[in-house]
C-alpha cells in the first residue's frame, strides 16, 4: 500500500469537504514526520482508498451492482430468491443515491439497464420512480421520500446473510455494502431460508416499515356483528316457533291435532310457513344448517355510534325479506339481474342499485345523476297498453324515462343508495358530496369538506352515517344532519380510492392507490389494521356480513380475502384479467360476487376460500375450488353489484361497443 | 437523455415566444418537464379508473390537470386518429397537425345527429347460476361453457346441476317460429328433397338457432316414439339430430338426455319401418355413427355418457331373446365406438354368440328366408367389427405380419376380387356391396361345412405347434410358395379348388401365428381365435392393410 496514495486520498477528501484547517494541520504534521515509516494499518488503508474511490464515480454503482446481480443469479437455488429480494431495494436506492448526488444521466442509464429484472413485480413503482430526475423531485415525491425515510426490513436466513457479506467484502463492493447498511434492515432469524411465498415483505416497500404495520395489526378489534340485529331477531323468532311446534308435536299424538297446532305456531311465529319448513329440512341437511348459522355464530358487539331508529314499517318489510331469503351456497347459485346502461357514450362513471332493485342511479361525467325507477317503467308500459291512463302517463313521464338530478360541478364519481333507498349520496370531482332525496327528486344537502375530488361515498349499513374517500388522501365520516365531518381518517400515502363500512358500523375500510387497505376505528379515528399485499391500486372493497372477512379487488384483477382479526391475507382469488370495479357478499356470506372490466361477473365460494389453507393442500388445487361460476356479459363491464335482502344479485354496467 | 430531448423544450419555448432559450436552461428544464408530465399522467390514470374505463381519454387528462390546479388546456376528444408530422430541421421531433378551421364553416355545418338518450334495460344474466340463452347474453358463452363445466365437474364432488331451467317467459321471435314450422314440415313431408338437404345445412351452420333447440329435441323425441314404422321419417330425424350436433353455435348438452333415447331407439329398435324391403340397416349404420360421434364429442363433459350407452348396447347384444335386428344395431353401435370397445366387449362374447348365430344362418336349421338374411347381416357386422379391431391391433404390432406373408395376403386379396363378380350375382337384398361381399365369402366357407371343420382342426393343430415354439420358418415359406401357386391356379380353375386353397391358407395362417407368437402373444391369440371363428373372411382386413401399405 503506497503511503503517498493514502495521503493523497485523505487530502482530496478534506479538500472536497472544505476542511481547510484540518488539511493544513495534516500537511504540517506530514512535513514533520515525513521520514516516519509506514505504519498505517493496511485494513484501514484499504478502507480509506475505497472511500476515496467511492465518490469518484457513479460508475462504481453500476459496476458493483452488476457484480452483485451476477453473483446473486449464480447463487445457490435455496438462497437465490432471498438474495434476489434484497436486490430490488438495493437497486432503487442505488438509483436514488445517484439522483440525489446529481448524476441524473448516470442514474437514468443505470435504471434503464437493470429495470427489466424488477419489472414483473414492481412495474408501477418503477414507472413512478422513472420520472425522478433531480434531487428536488426526490424531496417532492411522496413515494420516493417515503423510501428514503424508512429502512426496508428484510428477512434473510443466516447463511444467505453470511454469503452476502462475504461476497461484498471479497469483491470490495463498498458502495453496495454502504447502501445495504444504510437502507436495509436485515433481520437474520436462525434456521432455513424462508419460502418465496412470503411476497408480502417485498410489497411492504411501499409505505411504512413492516414493523409499523405489524404494530398496527396488533391492535384489538371487535369484528362481530351488531347485537340485536334484525337477523338475530328473526333467528330467535324462528327458534321460538320451532320449539313451539316441537312442543306441540310432543304433546299431541294425533296427526290432525299436531297439524292444527303447527298452523297456529306458524301464525304466531310469522306469516311464512315455508321458511319454517326450510329450517326443519335444514336440520337434516348439515351443510344448509351451518351456512344458515354463519351470521348467528359471529360474536355480538355493542354499537359505538348512536344508532338511528328504524320505523316499524321498514322493519317489517326487512323481516319479510329475510324470511323469503334464498339460501345460497356453492351448489345453489343466485339469479343475477343485469341492468345495462345503453348509449352512455363512455360517460357513465358509476352506478348504484337500491336494495330492492327498484331504483338505479347512474353518475355521469357531465356532472349529472340519473335515476331510473324500474318498477315505474313496467307500469308505464302497462298503462300505455291499457290505453286508458295514457294521458296521465304522458304527463308524468314527459320525454325522459329517468329523473335527472343536477347540482354537481364536476364528474360524478360515486353514487350510493341509503339502506332503504330513500336517499342518494353522490360524490364528485367538485370536492363535494351531495345528498338527494329519491322521493322528492331534489338535492337536500351539499357536504363540503374535502379539498380535492371525492372518489367514493358509502352509506353505513344502518343509514344516517356515511363515509367519503378523496384524492386529498383522507376518508371522512359524516352524519346526514351535520355539514361538517365527524371524523377524518388520515394516513394513506396516496388517494383513498374506495371505502366500505364494516357490518357492525364501528369500523370502516379504505382502499388506496398506495396499494394498501386500512381499517379505521370510527370512534377514535385511528388506523387499526393495515393490509399489505396488493400489487396495484385498490378499487373495491366488500365486507362479509358476519364481519369477519373483507375482500378487496385491485386494478390488476386480483381479489384478496383478508381476515380482519389477524390482518392476514387468507388467499388471493385470481381469475379476472382487468380492474375489479365492484365486489359484493351474499347476505348470509356464503358467496362473493365480483364484477370486472373484463366483462364478467364471477361468483366465488367464500367458505372454501376463507378456510385457512393447510400445508398439505396445494395452492393450485385450492385455487380452482373457489371459483364457482363466471358469467360473461355482452361487452358490458360490470360497474356495480348488489345482493338484495332476498339474495337476488343485481348487477349494472354500461354497454360498450367493442372498438 | 430523458424522454424529452432538449430540442423539444426549445421548440416549445419558441412556440410561446421565447426565441433565445439558452441550452443550459433547456437542459435543466427537460427533466422537470418530464417529471411533471409523468405526474399528470399518474393522476389521469386515477381519473380514468374512477370513471370506470380501461382506456385513457383526453377528459381524464383534463381532470388530472384540474386536480393539480392547472388550467385544462389539453384539448378535445376527436373522432379521427391524430396525425403526427415531422418538424422541419429536427430529426426526432413530431407535432400534431392542427388544421385551422374557418368559423364560417363550423357555424354553417349541419348539426350532427343528436346522440341517443341514455337508457337502462334489464335482463337476466343468470337464473340460479345458469345463463339463459337470450340475445342480451353473449353467444360465445355457449361455446365457453363446456370447458368450464369440465373443470368444475373435475373439481367438485357436488357438481353443478346440468339441467337448464328455462326462463319463465321463453319468447320466440316470429322468425324463429316460422323457421321451426318450416323445418318440421319438411322433415315430415319431403324428407328426400333437395330443400331438405338445404335445411340440414342451415341447421348445422346457423348461429341463431339456440332458442329452438328445446323445441327440436321435443319434436324429435315425439316423432320417434310416434312413428317407429315410418322409415323415411326416422332417417330424416336422425339427419336433423346430426346437423344439430354439428352446429357449433348451439349449446346442445343440456338437451342430450332428451335426445339420446330417441337416437338409441333408432339404433336398436326391433322394427324400423314397416316393410322388409326398406333398408333399415342403413339407418342403423347411420345412427351408430351418430352415437359414436356424440360419445366422442360429449364424453369428456359427461363421463358416464359412453359407459351408459355401451352398457345399453351390450345388454341388447347379449340378450338372446332380442331380435337379430336389435343385435345388429347393438353391434354396429359398439363397433362405431372404436376397436378398443370391440375388443373389450364384443370379442370375449364372440364365440358363444357365433354358436347361436350359426343355427340361424344355415339353411337346414332356419327355413325363414328373412330370418336367415338377418342372421347373415349380423354375421357381417360382427365380422367387420372384429376385423377392424384386429386391423388396429395389427397396425400396433406390425411384426404380426412379416414380409413373406404379404404375398399370400395379396393372393388372398386376389381371390377376394375374383370372387366378387360371381357372388355379386346372387345378391338378393339391397345393401352395401362390401358387406354383402364379405358375407358371401364367409358363406362360401360355411357352404362347405366339412372342409371348414377340417380347417379349424388343422388350425388348432398349427397353433398347438406354435405354442410349443417349434415354428419352422422354412417349412412355412415353402408352404407359402406352394399356396401361391395353387392360388394362381385357382383363379383359373374355379371353386372346386378353392376349398383346398383355403385349407392351405389356414395352414399358412398357422405359420404366421407361429411367428407372431413371439412378438405379441396376445394379439396373435386374438387373431388365431378370430380366424378360427370367421375363417378366411378375417384375412380381408390384413389384405386391406397391405394394400394401403403398397399404395
XYZ file of N, CA and C in Angstrom, chain A residues 31 38 126 138 167 248 254 292 350 369 405 457 513 598 656:
45
model
N 4.858 17.162 7.206
C 6.191 17.684 6.982
C 7.112 17.280 8.110
N 6.059 3.728 7.243
C 4.637 3.482 7.001
C 4.085 2.547 8.054
N -41.700 1.253 -10.466
C -40.627 1.654 -11.362
C -41.079 2.784 -12.267
N -36.927 14.083 -5.629
C -36.885 13.099 -4.547
C -37.596 13.640 -3.321
N -19.451 -12.006 0.086
C -19.305 -11.570 -1.299
C -18.949 -10.093 -1.363
N -95.624 -28.853 20.427
C -96.960 -29.235 20.016
C -96.961 -30.678 19.550
N -101.935 -37.269 17.960
C -102.706 -37.366 16.720
C -102.155 -36.431 15.665
N -76.578 -21.429 7.320
C -77.602 -20.531 7.830
C -77.149 -19.888 9.128
N -70.316 5.758 -12.661
C -70.649 4.884 -11.557
C -72.126 4.545 -11.621
N -76.680 13.249 -12.379
C -77.085 11.959 -11.849
C -78.411 11.624 -12.521
N -80.920 14.501 -11.949
C -80.546 15.248 -10.761
C -79.309 16.067 -11.103
N -68.221 7.304 -1.951
C -69.045 7.612 -0.795
C -69.914 6.398 -0.505
N -54.552 4.116 -3.481
C -53.585 3.967 -4.572
C -52.211 3.578 -4.041
N -63.325 -6.796 -17.291
C -63.202 -7.816 -18.342
C -64.563 -8.396 -18.732
N -70.608 -1.213 -23.832
C -69.603 -0.506 -24.624
C -69.365 -1.282 -25.901
